[in-house]
Amino acid sequence: MIAHTVLFRPRPDLTTQDVDDLITAFQQALRDINEIRRASIGRRIRIGRDYEHLMAQDFPFAAILEFDDTAALRRYLEHPSHAAIGARVFASAEAILVYDYEMGHGAEGLTTIAAQS
């Protein structure tokens, strides 16, 4: 499974219309792009742990989209609806990180770490 991971901090000057447009573009992408197996979007929480203060930057929102494989991720990235959501996200973000990860479930995922050593 491939996890397309987006961490972002919205621009402080976003209008309500900007936010509505971002949500609409994301909803459209979820409807249009069959390659997305699962999408999770949410706000960062803090529970009072030390690691929360160790981060160099704060990214209050995350979006994690899951795909079967890299071919499905590529089809998603090339889809016209992705172009629309990508443009909206980058225009709305003060700061953003985007990474793709090959994931394994449970102990299976540990093999990706072992393969790097």
CSV table of N, CA and C in Angstrom, one decimal:
chain,number,residue,atom,x,y,z
A,1,MET,N,0.9,-1.2,0.0
A,1,MET,CA,0.0,0.0,0.0
A,1,MET,C,0.9,1.2,0.0
A,2,ILE,N,0.5,2.2,-0.7
A,2,ILE,CA,1.2,3.5,-0.8
A,2,ILE,C,0.4,4.6,-0.1
A,3,ALA,N,1.0,5.3,0.8
A,3,ALA,CA,0.4,6.4,1.6
A,3,ALA,C,0.9,7.7,1.0
A,4,HIS,N,0.1,8.5,0.4
A,4,HIS,CA,0.4,9.8,0.0
A,4,HIS,C,0.0,10.7,1.1
A,5,THR,N,1.0,11.3,1.7
A,5,THR,CA,0.9,12.0,3.0
A,5,THR,C,1.1,13.5,2.8
A,6,VAL,N,0.2,14.3,3.2
A,6,VAL,CA,0.3,15.8,3.1
A,6,VAL,C,0.1,16.4,4.4
A,7,LEU,N,1.1,17.1,4.9
A,7,LEU,CA,1.0,17.9,6.1
A,7,LEU,C,1.0,19.4,5.7
A,8,PHE,N,0.1,20.1,6.3
A,8,PHE,CA,0.0,21.5,5.9
A,8,PHE,C,-0.5,22.5,7.0
A,9,ARG,N,0.0,23.7,6.8
A,9,ARG,CA,-0.4,24.8,7.7
A,9,ARG,C,-1.1,25.8,6.7
A,10,PRO,N,-2.4,26.1,6.9
A,10,PRO,CA,-3.1,27.1,6.1
A,10,PRO,C,-2.5,28.5,6.3
A,11,ARG,N,-2.6,29.3,5.2
A,11,ARG,CA,-2.3,30.7,5.3
A,11,ARG,C,-3.3,31.3,6.3
A,12,PRO,N,-2.8,32.3,7.1
A,12,PRO,CA,-3.7,32.9,8.1
A,12,PRO,C,-4.7,33.8,7.4
A,13,ASP,N,-4.5,34.2,6.2
A,13,ASP,CA,-5.5,35.1,5.5
A,13,ASP,C,-6.5,34.4,4.7
A,14,LEU,N,-6.7,33.1,4.8
A,14,LEU,CA,-7.7,32.4,4.0
A,14,LEU,C,-9.1,32.9,4.4
A,15,THR,N,-9.9,33.1,3.3
A,15,THR,CA,-11.3,33.5,3.5
A,15,THR,C,-12.1,32.3,3.7
A,16,THR,N,-13.3,32.5,4.1
A,16,THR,CA,-14.3,31.4,4.2
A,16,THR,C,-14.5,30.8,2.8
A,17,GLN,N,-14.5,31.6,1.8
A,17,GLN,CA,-14.7,31.1,0.4
A,17,GLN,C,-13.5,30.3,0.0
A,18,ASP,N,-12.3,30.7,0.4
A,18,ASP,CA,-11.1,29.9,0.1
A,18,ASP,C,-11.2,28.5,0.7
A,19,VAL,N,-11.6,28.4,1.9
A,19,VAL,CA,-11.8,27.2,2.6
A,19,VAL,C,-12.8,26.3,1.9
A,20,ASP,N,-14.0,26.9,1.6
A,20,ASP,CA,-15.0,26.2,0.9
A,20,ASP,C,-14.6,25.7,-0.4
A,21,ASP,N,-13.8,26.5,-1.2
A,21,ASP,CA,-13.3,26.0,-2.5
A,21,ASP,C,-12.3,24.9,-2.3
A,22,LEU,N,-11.5,24.9,-1.3
A,22,LEU,CA,-10.6,23.8,-1.0
A,22,LEU,C,-11.3,22.5,-0.7
A,23,ILE,N,-12.3,22.6,0.2
A,23,ILE,CA,-13.1,21.5,0.5
A,23,ILE,C,-13.9,20.9,-0.7
A,24,THR,N,-14.4,21.8,-1.5
A,24,THR,CA,-15.1,21.4,-2.8
A,24,THR,C,-14.2,20.6,-3.7
A,25,ALA,N,-13.0,21.2,-3.9
A,25,ALA,CA,-12.0,20.5,-4.8
A,25,ALA,C,-11.6,19.2,-4.3
A,26,PHE,N,-11.5,19.0,-3.0
A,26,PHE,CA,-11.1,17.7,-2.4
A,26,PHE,C,-12.2,16.7,-2.5
A,27,GLN,N,-13.5,17.2,-2.3
A,27,GLN,CA,-14.6,16.3,-2.4
A,27,GLN,C,-14.7,15.8,-3.9
A,28,GLN,N,-14.5,16.7,-4.8
A,28,GLN,CA,-14.5,16.3,-6.2
A,28,GLN,C,-13.5,15.3,-6.6
A,29,ALA,N,-12.3,15.5,-6.1
A,29,ALA,CA,-11.2,14.5,-6.3
A,29,ALA,C,-11.6,13.1,-5.7
A,30,LEU,N,-12.2,13.1,-4.5
A,30,LEU,CA,-12.6,11.8,-3.9
A,30,LEU,C,-13.7,11.2,-4.8
A,31,ARG,N,-14.6,11.9,-5.4
A,31,ARG,CA,-15.6,11.3,-6.2
A,31,ARG,C,-15.0,10.9,-7.6
A,32,ASP,N,-14.1,11.6,-8.1
A,32,ASP,CA,-13.6,11.4,-9.5
A,32,ASP,C,-12.5,10.3,-9.6
A,33,ILE,N,-11.7,10.2,-8.6
A,33,ILE,CA,-10.5,9.4,-8.8
A,33,ILE,C,-10.6,8.0,-8.1
A,34,ASN,N,-10.9,7.0,-8.9
A,34,ASN,CA,-11.2,5.7,-8.3
A,34,ASN,C,-10.0,5.0,-7.7
A,35,GLU,N,-8.8,5.5,-8.0
A,35,GLU,CA,-7.6,4.9,-7.4
A,35,GLU,C,-7.4,5.1,-5.9
A,36,ILE,N,-8.1,6.1,-5.4
A,36,ILE,CA,-8.0,6.4,-4.0
A,36,ILE,C,-8.7,5.3,-3.2
A,37,ARG,N,-8.0,4.5,-2.4
A,37,ARG,CA,-8.6,3.4,-1.7
A,37,ARG,C,-9.2,3.9,-0.4
A,38,ARG,N,-8.5,4.9,0.3
A,38,ARG,CA,-9.0,5.4,1.5
A,38,ARG,C,-8.4,6.8,1.7
A,39,ALA,N,-9.2,7.7,2.2
A,39,ALA,CA,-8.7,9.1,2.4
A,39,ALA,C,-9.0,9.5,3.9
A,40,SER,N,-8.0,10.0,4.6
A,40,SER,CA,-8.2,10.4,6.0
A,40,SER,C,-7.7,11.8,6.1
A,41,ILE,N,-8.5,12.7,6.6
A,41,ILE,CA,-8.1,14.1,6.7
A,41,ILE,C,-8.4,14.5,8.2
A,42,GLY,N,-7.5,15.3,8.8
A,42,GLY,CA,-7.8,15.7,10.1
A,42,GLY,C,-6.9,16.8,10.7
A,43,ARG,N,-7.2,17.2,11.8
A,43,ARG,CA,-6.5,18.3,12.6
A,43,ARG,C,-5.6,17.6,13.6
A,44,ARG,N,-4.4,18.2,13.8
A,44,ARG,CA,-3.5,17.7,14.8
A,44,ARG,C,-4.1,17.9,16.2
A,45,ILE,N,-3.8,16.9,17.0
A,45,ILE,CA,-4.2,17.0,18.4
A,45,ILE,C,-3.0,17.0,19.3
A,46,ARG,N,-3.1,17.5,20.4
A,46,ARG,CA,-2.0,17.5,21.4
A,46,ARG,C,-2.5,16.9,22.7
A,47,ILE,N,-1.7,16.0,23.2
A,47,ILE,CA,-2.1,15.3,24.4
A,47,ILE,C,-1.2,15.5,25.6
A,48,GLY,N,-0.3,16.5,25.5
A,48,GLY,CA,0.6,16.8,26.5
A,48,GLY,C,1.9,16.0,26.6
A,49,ARG,N,2.3,15.4,25.5
A,49,ARG,CA,3.6,14.6,25.5
A,49,ARG,C,4.8,15.4,25.1
A,50,ASP,N,6.0,15.1,25.6
A,50,ASP,CA,7.2,15.8,25.3
A,50,ASP,C,7.5,15.9,23.8
A,51,TYR,N,7.2,14.9,23.0
A,51,TYR,CA,7.6,14.9,21.6
A,51,TYR,C,6.8,16.1,20.9
A,52,GLU,N,5.7,16.5,21.4
A,52,GLU,CA,4.9,17.5,20.7
A,52,GLU,C,5.7,18.8,20.6
A,53,HIS,N,6.6,19.1,21.5
A,53,HIS,CA,7.3,20.3,21.6
A,53,HIS,C,8.7,20.2,20.8
A,54,LEU,N,9.0,19.0,20.3
A,54,LEU,CA,10.3,18.8,19.6
A,54,LEU,C,10.2,19.1,18.2
A,55,MET,N,9.0,19.3,17.6
A,55,MET,CA,8.9,19.5,16.2
A,55,MET,C,9.4,20.9,15.8
A,56,ALA,N,10.1,21.0,14.8
A,56,ALA,CA,10.7,22.3,14.3
A,56,ALA,C,9.6,23.2,13.7
A,57,GLN,N,8.6,22.6,13.1
A,57,GLN,CA,7.4,23.3,12.6
A,57,GLN,C,6.1,22.7,13.0
A,58,ASP,N,5.1,23.5,13.0
A,58,ASP,CA,3.7,23.0,13.3
A,58,ASP,C,2.9,22.9,12.0
A,59,PHE,N,2.4,21.7,11.8
A,59,PHE,CA,1.5,21.4,10.6
A,59,PHE,C,0.2,21.0,11.2
A,60,PRO,N,-0.8,21.9,11.4
A,60,PRO,CA,-2.0,21.5,12.1
A,60,PRO,C,-3.0,20.6,11.3
A,61,PHE,N,-2.7,20.4,10.1
A,61,PHE,CA,-3.6,19.5,9.3
A,61,PHE,C,-2.8,18.4,8.5
A,62,ALA,N,-3.5,17.3,8.4
A,62,ALA,CA,-2.9,16.2,7.6
A,62,ALA,C,-3.9,15.6,6.7
A,63,ALA,N,-3.5,15.1,5.6
A,63,ALA,CA,-4.3,14.3,4.7
A,63,ALA,C,-3.5,13.1,4.3
A,64,ILE,N,-4.1,11.9,4.4
A,64,ILE,CA,-3.4,10.7,4.1
A,64,ILE,C,-4.3,10.0,3.1
A,65,LEU,N,-3.8,9.8,1.9
A,65,LEU,CA,-4.6,9.1,0.9
A,65,LEU,C,-3.8,7.8,0.6
A,66,GLU,N,-4.6,6.7,0.5
A,66,GLU,CA,-4.0,5.4,0.3
A,66,GLU,C,-4.3,4.8,-1.1
A,67,PHE,N,-3.3,4.2,-1.7
A,67,PHE,CA,-3.4,3.6,-3.0
A,67,PHE,C,-2.8,2.2,-3.0
A,68,ASP,N,-3.3,1.4,-3.9
A,68,ASP,CA,-2.8,0.0,-4.0
A,68,ASP,C,-1.4,-0.2,-4.3
A,69,ASP,N,-0.9,0.7,-5.2
A,69,ASP,CA,0.5,0.6,-5.6
A,69,ASP,C,1.0,1.9,-6.3
A,70,THR,N,2.2,2.0,-6.7
A,70,THR,CA,2.7,3.2,-7.3
A,70,THR,C,2.1,3.5,-8.6
A,71,ALA,N,1.6,2.5,-9.3
A,71,ALA,CA,0.9,2.8,-10.6
A,71,ALA,C,-0.4,3.6,-10.3
A,72,ALA,N,-1.1,3.2,-9.3
A,72,ALA,CA,-2.4,3.8,-8.9
A,72,ALA,C,-2.1,5.3,-8.4
A,73,LEU,N,-1.0,5.4,-7.7
A,73,LEU,CA,-0.6,6.8,-7.2
A,73,LEU,C,-0.3,7.7,-8.4
A,74,ARG,N,0.4,7.1,-9.4
A,74,ARG,CA,0.7,7.9,-10.6
A,74,ARG,C,-0.5,8.3,-11.4
A,75,ARG,N,-1.5,7.4,-11.5
A,75,ARG,CA,-2.7,7.7,-12.2
A,75,ARG,C,-3.5,8.8,-11.4
A,76,TYR,N,-3.5,8.8,-10.1
A,76,TYR,CA,-4.1,9.8,-9.3
A,76,TYR,C,-3.4,11.1,-9.5
A,77,LEU,N,-2.1,11.2,-9.5
A,77,LEU,CA,-1.3,12.4,-9.7
A,77,LEU,C,-1.5,13.0,-11.1
A,78,GLU,N,-1.8,12.2,-12.0
A,78,GLU,CA,-2.0,12.7,-13.4
A,78,GLU,C,-3.5,13.0,-13.7
A,79,HIS,N,-4.4,12.7,-12.8
A,79,HIS,CA,-5.8,13.0,-13.0
A,79,HIS,C,-6.1,14.5,-13.0
A,80,PRO,N,-7.0,15.0,-13.8
A,80,PRO,CA,-7.3,16.4,-13.8
A,80,PRO,C,-7.9,16.9,-12.5
A,81,SER,N,-8.6,16.0,-11.7
A,81,SER,CA,-9.1,16.4,-10.4
A,81,SER,C,-8.0,16.6,-9.4
A,82,HIS,N,-6.9,15.8,-9.6
A,82,HIS,CA,-5.8,16.1,-8.7
A,82,HIS,C,-5.1,17.4,-9.0
A,83,ALA,N,-5.1,17.8,-10.3
A,83,ALA,CA,-4.5,19.1,-10.6
A,83,ALA,C,-5.3,20.2,-9.9
A,84,ALA,N,-6.6,20.1,-9.8
A,84,ALA,CA,-7.4,21.1,-9.2
A,84,ALA,C,-7.2,21.1,-7.7
A,85,ILE,N,-7.2,19.9,-7.0
A,85,ILE,CA,-6.9,19.9,-5.6
A,85,ILE,C,-5.5,20.3,-5.2
A,86,GLY,N,-4.6,19.9,-6.0
A,86,GLY,CA,-3.2,20.3,-5.8
A,86,GLY,C,-3.0,21.8,-5.9
A,87,ALA,N,-3.6,22.4,-6.9
A,87,ALA,CA,-3.5,23.9,-7.0
A,87,ALA,C,-4.1,24.5,-5.8
A,88,ARG,N,-5.3,24.1,-5.3
A,88,ARG,CA,-5.9,24.7,-4.2
A,88,ARG,C,-5.1,24.5,-2.9
A,89,VAL,N,-4.6,23.3,-2.7
A,89,VAL,CA,-3.8,23.1,-1.5
A,89,VAL,C,-2.6,24.0,-1.4
A,90,PHE,N,-1.8,24.0,-2.5
A,90,PHE,CA,-0.6,24.8,-2.5
A,90,PHE,C,-0.9,26.3,-2.4
A,91,ALA,N,-2.0,26.8,-3.0
A,91,ALA,CA,-2.4,28.2,-2.9
A,91,ALA,C,-2.9,28.5,-1.5
A,92,SER,N,-3.4,27.5,-0.8
A,92,SER,CA,-4.0,27.8,0.6
A,92,SER,C,-3.0,27.6,1.7
A,93,ALA,N,-1.8,27.0,1.4
A,93,ALA,CA,-0.9,26.6,2.4
A,93,ALA,C,0.2,27.7,2.7
A,94,GLU,N,0.4,28.0,3.9
A,94,GLU,CA,1.6,28.8,4.3
A,94,GLU,C,2.8,27.9,4.3
A,95,ALA,N,2.7,26.6,4.7
A,95,ALA,CA,3.7,25.7,4.7
A,95,ALA,C,3.1,24.3,4.4
A,96,ILE,N,3.9,23.5,3.7
A,96,ILE,CA,3.3,22.2,3.3
A,96,ILE,C,4.5,21.2,3.1
A,97,LEU,N,4.2,19.9,3.5
A,97,LEU,CA,5.1,18.8,3.2
A,97,LEU,C,4.3,17.7,2.5
A,98,VAL,N,4.8,17.1,1.5
A,98,VAL,CA,4.2,16.1,0.8
A,98,VAL,C,5.1,14.9,0.6
A,99,TYR,N,4.8,13.7,1.1
A,99,TYR,CA,5.6,12.6,1.0
A,99,TYR,C,4.8,11.4,0.6
A,100,ASP,N,5.4,10.4,-0.1
A,100,ASP,CA,4.8,9.1,-0.4
A,100,ASP,C,5.6,8.0,0.3
A,101,TYR,N,4.8,7.1,0.9
A,101,TYR,CA,5.5,6.0,1.7
A,101,TYR,C,4.9,4.7,1.2
A,102,GLU,N,5.8,3.7,1.0
A,102,GLU,CA,5.4,2.3,0.8
A,102,GLU,C,5.2,1.7,2.2
A,103,MET,N,3.9,1.3,2.5
A,103,MET,CA,3.6,0.9,3.8
A,103,MET,C,3.3,-0.6,3.9
A,104,GLY,N,3.6,-1.2,5.0
A,104,GLY,CA,3.2,-2.6,5.3
A,104,GLY,C,2.4,-2.6,6.6
A,105,HIS,N,1.5,-3.5,6.7
A,105,HIS,CA,0.7,-3.6,7.9
A,105,HIS,C,1.4,-4.4,9.0
A,106,GLY,N,1.3,-3.8,10.2
A,106,GLY,CA,1.9,-4.5,11.4
A,106,GLY,C,3.4,-4.7,11.2
A,107,ALA,N,3.8,-5.9,11.6
A,107,ALA,CA,5.2,-6.3,11.6
A,107,ALA,C,5.8,-6.3,10.1
A,108,GLU,N,4.9,-6.5,9.2
A,108,GLU,CA,5.3,-6.5,7.8
A,108,GLU,C,6.0,-5.2,7.4
A,109,GLY,N,5.5,-4.1,8.0
A,109,GLY,CA,6.1,-2.8,7.7
A,109,GLY,C,7.5,-2.6,8.2
A,110,LEU,N,7.9,-3.4,9.1
A,110,LEU,CA,9.2,-3.3,9.7
A,110,LEU,C,10.3,-3.8,8.7
A,111,THR,N,9.8,-4.6,7.7
A,111,THR,CA,10.8,-5.1,6.7
A,111,THR,C,11.3,-4.0,5.8
A,112,THR,N,10.5,-2.9,5.7
A,112,THR,CA,11.0,-1.8,4.9
A,112,THR,C,12.1,-1.1,5.6
A,113,ILE,N,12.1,-1.1,6.9
A,113,ILE,CA,13.2,-0.5,7.7
A,113,ILE,C,14.5,-1.4,7.5
A,114,ALA,N,14.3,-2.7,7.7
A,114,ALA,CA,15.4,-3.6,7.6
A,114,ALA,C,16.0,-3.6,6.2
A,115,ALA,N,15.2,-3.4,5.2
A,115,ALA,CA,15.7,-3.4,3.8
A,115,ALA,C,16.7,-2.2,3.6
A,116,GLN,N,16.6,-1.1,4.4
A,116,GLN,CA,17.4,0.1,4.3
A,116,GLN,C,18.7,0.0,4.9
A,117,SER,N,18.9,-1.0,5.8
A,117,SER,CA,20.2,-1.1,6.6
A,117,SER,C,21.2,-2.0,5.9
